Structures are given as C-alpha cells and as structure tokens.
Coordinates of C-alpha atoms in Angstrom, one line a residue:
Chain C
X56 CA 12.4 -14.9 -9.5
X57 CA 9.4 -12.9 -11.0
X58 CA 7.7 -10.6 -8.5
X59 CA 4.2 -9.4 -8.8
X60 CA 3.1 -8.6 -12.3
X61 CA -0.2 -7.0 -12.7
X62 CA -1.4 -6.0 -16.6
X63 CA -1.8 -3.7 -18.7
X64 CA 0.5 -1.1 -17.0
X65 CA -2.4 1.4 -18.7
X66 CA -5.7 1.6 -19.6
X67 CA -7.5 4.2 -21.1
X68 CA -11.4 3.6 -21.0
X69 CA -14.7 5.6 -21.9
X70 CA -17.6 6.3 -19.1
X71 CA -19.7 3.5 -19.1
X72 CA -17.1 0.7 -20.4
X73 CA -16.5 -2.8 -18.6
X74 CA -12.8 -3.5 -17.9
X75 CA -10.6 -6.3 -16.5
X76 CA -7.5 -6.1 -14.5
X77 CA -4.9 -8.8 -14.2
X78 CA -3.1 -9.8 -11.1
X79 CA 0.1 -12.3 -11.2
X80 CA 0.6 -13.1 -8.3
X81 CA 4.5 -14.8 -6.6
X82 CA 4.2 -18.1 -7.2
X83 CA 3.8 -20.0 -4.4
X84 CA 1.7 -17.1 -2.5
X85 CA -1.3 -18.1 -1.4
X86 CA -3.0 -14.6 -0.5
X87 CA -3.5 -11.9 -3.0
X88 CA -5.1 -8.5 -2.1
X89 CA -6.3 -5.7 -4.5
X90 CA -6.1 -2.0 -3.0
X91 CA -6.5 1.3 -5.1
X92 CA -4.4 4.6 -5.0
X93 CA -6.2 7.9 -6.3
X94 CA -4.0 11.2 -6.7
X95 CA -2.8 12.3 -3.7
X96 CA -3.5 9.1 -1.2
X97 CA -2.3 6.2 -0.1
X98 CA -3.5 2.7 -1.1
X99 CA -6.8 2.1 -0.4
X100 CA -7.9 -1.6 0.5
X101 CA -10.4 -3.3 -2.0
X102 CA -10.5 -7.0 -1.6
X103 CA -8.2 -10.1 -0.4
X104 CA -8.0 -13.7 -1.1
X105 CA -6.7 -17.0 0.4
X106 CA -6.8 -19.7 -2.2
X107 CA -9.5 -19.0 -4.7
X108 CA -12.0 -17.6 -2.2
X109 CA -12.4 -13.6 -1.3
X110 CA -11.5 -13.9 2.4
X111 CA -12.7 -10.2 2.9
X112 CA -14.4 -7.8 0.1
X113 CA -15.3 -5.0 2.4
X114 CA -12.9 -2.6 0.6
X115 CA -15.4 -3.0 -2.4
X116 CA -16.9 0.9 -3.4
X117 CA -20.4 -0.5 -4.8
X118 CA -21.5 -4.0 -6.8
X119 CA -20.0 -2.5 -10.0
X120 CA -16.8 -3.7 -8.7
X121 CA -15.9 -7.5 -8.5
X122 CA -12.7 -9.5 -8.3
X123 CA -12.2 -13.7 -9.0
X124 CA -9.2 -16.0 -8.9
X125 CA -10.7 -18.7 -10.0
X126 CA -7.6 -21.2 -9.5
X127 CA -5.7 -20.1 -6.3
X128 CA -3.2 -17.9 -8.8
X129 CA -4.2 -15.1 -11.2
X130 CA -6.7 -12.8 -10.2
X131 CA -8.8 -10.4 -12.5
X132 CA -10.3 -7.5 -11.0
X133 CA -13.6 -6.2 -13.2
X134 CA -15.5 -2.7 -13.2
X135 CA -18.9 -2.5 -14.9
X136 CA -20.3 0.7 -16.1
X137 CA -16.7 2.7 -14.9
X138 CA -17.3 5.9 -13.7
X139 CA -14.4 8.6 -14.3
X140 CA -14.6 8.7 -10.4
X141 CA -12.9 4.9 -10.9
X142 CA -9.7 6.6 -12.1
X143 CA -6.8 5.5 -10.4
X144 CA -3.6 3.0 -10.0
X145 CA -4.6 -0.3 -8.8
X146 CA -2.3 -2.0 -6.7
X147 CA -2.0 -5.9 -6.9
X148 CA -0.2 -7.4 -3.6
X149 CA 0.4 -11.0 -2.6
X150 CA 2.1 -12.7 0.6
X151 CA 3.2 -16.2 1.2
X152 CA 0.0 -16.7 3.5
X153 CA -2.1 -15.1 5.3
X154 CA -1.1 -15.4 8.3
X155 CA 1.9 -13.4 7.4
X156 CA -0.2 -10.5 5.4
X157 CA 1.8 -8.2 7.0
X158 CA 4.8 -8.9 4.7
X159 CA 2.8 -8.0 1.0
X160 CA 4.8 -7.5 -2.2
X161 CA 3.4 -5.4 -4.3
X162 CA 3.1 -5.0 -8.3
X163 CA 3.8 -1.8 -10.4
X164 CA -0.2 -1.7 -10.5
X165 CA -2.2 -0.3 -13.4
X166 CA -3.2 2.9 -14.1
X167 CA -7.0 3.0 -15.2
X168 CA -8.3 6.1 -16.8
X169 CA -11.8 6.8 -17.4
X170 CA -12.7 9.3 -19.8
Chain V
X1060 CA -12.3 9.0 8.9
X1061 CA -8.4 8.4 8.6
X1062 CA -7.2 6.1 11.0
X1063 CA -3.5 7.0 9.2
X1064 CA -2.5 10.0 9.1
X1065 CA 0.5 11.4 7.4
X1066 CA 0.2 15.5 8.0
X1067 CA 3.6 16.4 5.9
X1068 CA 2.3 16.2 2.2
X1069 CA 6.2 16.9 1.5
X1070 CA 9.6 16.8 3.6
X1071 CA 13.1 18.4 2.0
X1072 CA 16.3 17.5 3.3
X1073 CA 20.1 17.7 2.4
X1074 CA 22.3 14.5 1.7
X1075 CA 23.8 13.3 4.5
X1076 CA 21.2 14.7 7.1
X1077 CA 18.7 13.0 9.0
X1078 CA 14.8 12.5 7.5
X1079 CA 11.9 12.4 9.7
X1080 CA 8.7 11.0 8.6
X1081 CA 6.3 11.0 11.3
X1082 CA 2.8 9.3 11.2
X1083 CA -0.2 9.0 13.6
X1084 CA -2.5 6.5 13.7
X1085 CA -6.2 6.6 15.9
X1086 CA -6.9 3.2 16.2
X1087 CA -5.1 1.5 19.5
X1088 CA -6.0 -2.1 18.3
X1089 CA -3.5 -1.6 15.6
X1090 CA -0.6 -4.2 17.1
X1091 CA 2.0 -3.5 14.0
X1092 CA 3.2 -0.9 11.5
X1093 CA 5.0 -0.4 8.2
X1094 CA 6.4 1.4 6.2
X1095 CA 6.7 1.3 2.5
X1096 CA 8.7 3.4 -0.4
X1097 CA 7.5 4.2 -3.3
X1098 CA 9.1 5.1 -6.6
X1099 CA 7.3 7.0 -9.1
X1100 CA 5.7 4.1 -11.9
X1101 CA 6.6 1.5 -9.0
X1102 CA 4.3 -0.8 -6.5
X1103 CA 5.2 0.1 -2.9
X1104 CA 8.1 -1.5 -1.5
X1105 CA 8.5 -3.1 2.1
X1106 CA 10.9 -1.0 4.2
X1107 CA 10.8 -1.7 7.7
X1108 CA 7.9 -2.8 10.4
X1109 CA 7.5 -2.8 14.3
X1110 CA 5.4 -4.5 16.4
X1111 CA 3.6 -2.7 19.2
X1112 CA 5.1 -4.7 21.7
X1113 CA 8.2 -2.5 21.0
X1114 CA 9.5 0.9 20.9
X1115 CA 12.3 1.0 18.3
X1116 CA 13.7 -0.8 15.1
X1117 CA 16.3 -0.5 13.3
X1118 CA 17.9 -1.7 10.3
X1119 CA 20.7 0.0 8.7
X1120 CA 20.3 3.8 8.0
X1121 CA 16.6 3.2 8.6
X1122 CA 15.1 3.2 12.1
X1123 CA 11.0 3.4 12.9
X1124 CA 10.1 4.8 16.7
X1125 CA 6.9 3.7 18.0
X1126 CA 5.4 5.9 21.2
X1127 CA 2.0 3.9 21.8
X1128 CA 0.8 6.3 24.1
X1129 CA 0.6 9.1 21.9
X1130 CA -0.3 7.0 18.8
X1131 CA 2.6 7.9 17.1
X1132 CA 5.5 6.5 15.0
X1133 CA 8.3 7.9 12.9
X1134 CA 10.7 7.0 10.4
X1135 CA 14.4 8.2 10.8
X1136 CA 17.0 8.1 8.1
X1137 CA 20.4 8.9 8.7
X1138 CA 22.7 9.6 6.6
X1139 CA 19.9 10.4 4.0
X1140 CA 21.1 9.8 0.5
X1141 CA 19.3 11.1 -2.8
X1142 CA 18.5 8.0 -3.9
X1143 CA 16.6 7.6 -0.8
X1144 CA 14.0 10.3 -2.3
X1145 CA 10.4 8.9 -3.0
X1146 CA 6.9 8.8 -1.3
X1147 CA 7.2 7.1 2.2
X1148 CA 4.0 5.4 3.0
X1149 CA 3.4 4.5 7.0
X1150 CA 0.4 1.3 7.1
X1151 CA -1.2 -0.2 10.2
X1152 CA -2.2 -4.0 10.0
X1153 CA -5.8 -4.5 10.0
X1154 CA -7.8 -7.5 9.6
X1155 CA -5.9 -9.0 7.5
X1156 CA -4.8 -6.2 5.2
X1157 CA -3.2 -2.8 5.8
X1158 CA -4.4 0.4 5.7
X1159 CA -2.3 3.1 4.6
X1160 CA -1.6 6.7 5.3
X1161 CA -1.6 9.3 2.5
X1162 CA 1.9 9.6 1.7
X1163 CA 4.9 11.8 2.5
X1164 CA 7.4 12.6 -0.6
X1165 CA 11.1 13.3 0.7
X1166 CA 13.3 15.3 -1.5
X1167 CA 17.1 14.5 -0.6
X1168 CA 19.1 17.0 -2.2
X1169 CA 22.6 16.6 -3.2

C-alpha cells in the first residue's frame, strides 16, 4: 500500500550542474503531475501526464527544465545548467485518472539545493 | 498574479477552539476547491473539497464554507486539537491541475 515516493529526499548541487528527480508514482495511477514549492509559497504547477505523454507542460519556467515517463509509471524530472534560483521542494503527485485530478496524492517531494 | 490568495501568513489558536482559515480566489471559472495539510518534511495531504455548486461541507471537525459571490472560502475546525497544527493550503482546480495558495500555518496550543 505504498503511496507516492519521490527520490532522493535531498540534493545538494553546484550552479551549473544537471540533475534528475524521481517520481514513483501509486501504482495503478495513470496521471502524474510535478509542481514546485519555494520558501514561503504554495506549490507551484510544473507539468502533468496521462500515460507516458505530458498532457500539459505550461508550468515549465524555461527549456532548462524537462520531465519524461517513459513507460506510463516513473517519472524523472531533469534541470540543466541549475540556477540557485532552482532551489526548492519538488512535489511529485499522482491520481487514479485524470479525470479525477482533483483527488492527487502527493509525495514527501525532494528538496533541491543549488549552491 | 495570484489567483489564490491566502492573506494570514500565520493563525494561533487554543485547543479546543475554533480555527479559521480563510482564502480568496479571483478566478470565477474555478468550479471546485481544496484544501490540503501539510506537515513539516511531508507532501501535502487531501483534507476536504467543495464543489461550487454548493455552499458548505463538512466532514467531522472539519467544515469548508464557500460564498461564490464574494470569491471566498474558509476552513473551520472545531474543536481544534494540537495535532491539528501545520500549513493549511486552500487549491482551485484548473485545467487539469491545481493551483495553490501560499499557505497559512496554524499553531494549536495546548
């Protein structure tokens, strides 16, 4: 009965570094979203998926940002060249469908520092 | 522009009183709301929702008032109990994700 699991819980990264983050999404959930929290805010919407396709990737800041899930499950969010403006807690969520994207579940998220 | 505003950063209240966290929104689309808790080190957690067709719902100790015509919704929570204390987080649904104000941290003092 696993919920959403999203790793590593921390990353600390130098100005100019690539990085990956991994979603685990429930299984069974279709849609997966990525969103990102900076000090002080609320989440902030980055990307969603249905299936292995990104359904909406307005949320995206600028083309160093990019997000697959290349098999309907896992998803990996990447940042090119991250910028200590990057640093923040991103927030994994996934829903049964998403029709029903009202009801997400969301991971413990991981905290990216960029030094 | 926020279309989700939370305007108390912070809200204190004794155990066994009732909490208030109010949240106004700009958008009038918007046809449902959340809201979330979250625990320090924690993703946010699903609390309760309302549809805009309505103007109440509850759930336990937990009850979200919606007033469409002034764009406003609040969370009630009565009796409040310290373990009740975290960020509250009030969300609209958008197209097909949600868009979050910035948080309001309630304190429940024992």
């Amino acid at each position: 009965g696993a919920g959403v699991s999203q790793t590593p819980s921390n990353k600390v990264t130098e100005k100019g570094k690539y990085v990956e983050l991994r979603c685990d999404p429930i299984s069974g959930h279709t849609a997966l979203y990525w969103y990102r929290q900076s000090l002080g805010q609320g989440p902030e919407f980055l990307i969603y998926f249905q299936g292995t396709g990104a359904a909406d990737d307005s949320g995206l800041p600028n083309d160093r940002f990019f997000a697959v899930r290349p098999e309907g499950s896992v998803s990996t969010l990447k940042i090119q060249r991250t910028e200590r403006g990057d640093s923040a807690v991103y927030l994994c969520a996934s829903s049964l469908t998403m029709v029903t994207y009202n009801e997400q579940f969301f991971g413990p998220g991981t905290r990216l520092t960029v030094l | 522009d926020q279309q989700v505003k939370q305007n108390s950063p912070s809200l204190s209240v004794q155990e066994g009183r009732i909490s208030i966290l109010n949240c106004d929104y700009t958008n009038s689309m918007f046809d449902y709301f959340l809201w979330y808790k979250k625990y320090p080190a924690e993703g946010p957690t699903f609390l309760i929702s309302i549809s805009s067709i309505k103007d109440k719902n509850e759930d336990g100790r937990f009850t979200v008032f919606l007033n469409k015509s002034a764009k406003h919704l609040s969370l009630h929570i009565v009796p409040s109990q310290p373990g009740d204390s975290a960020v509250y987080f009030c969300a609209a649904r958008g197209q097909g994700n949600l868009i979050f104000g910035k948080g309001t941290k309630l304190s429940v003092k024992p």
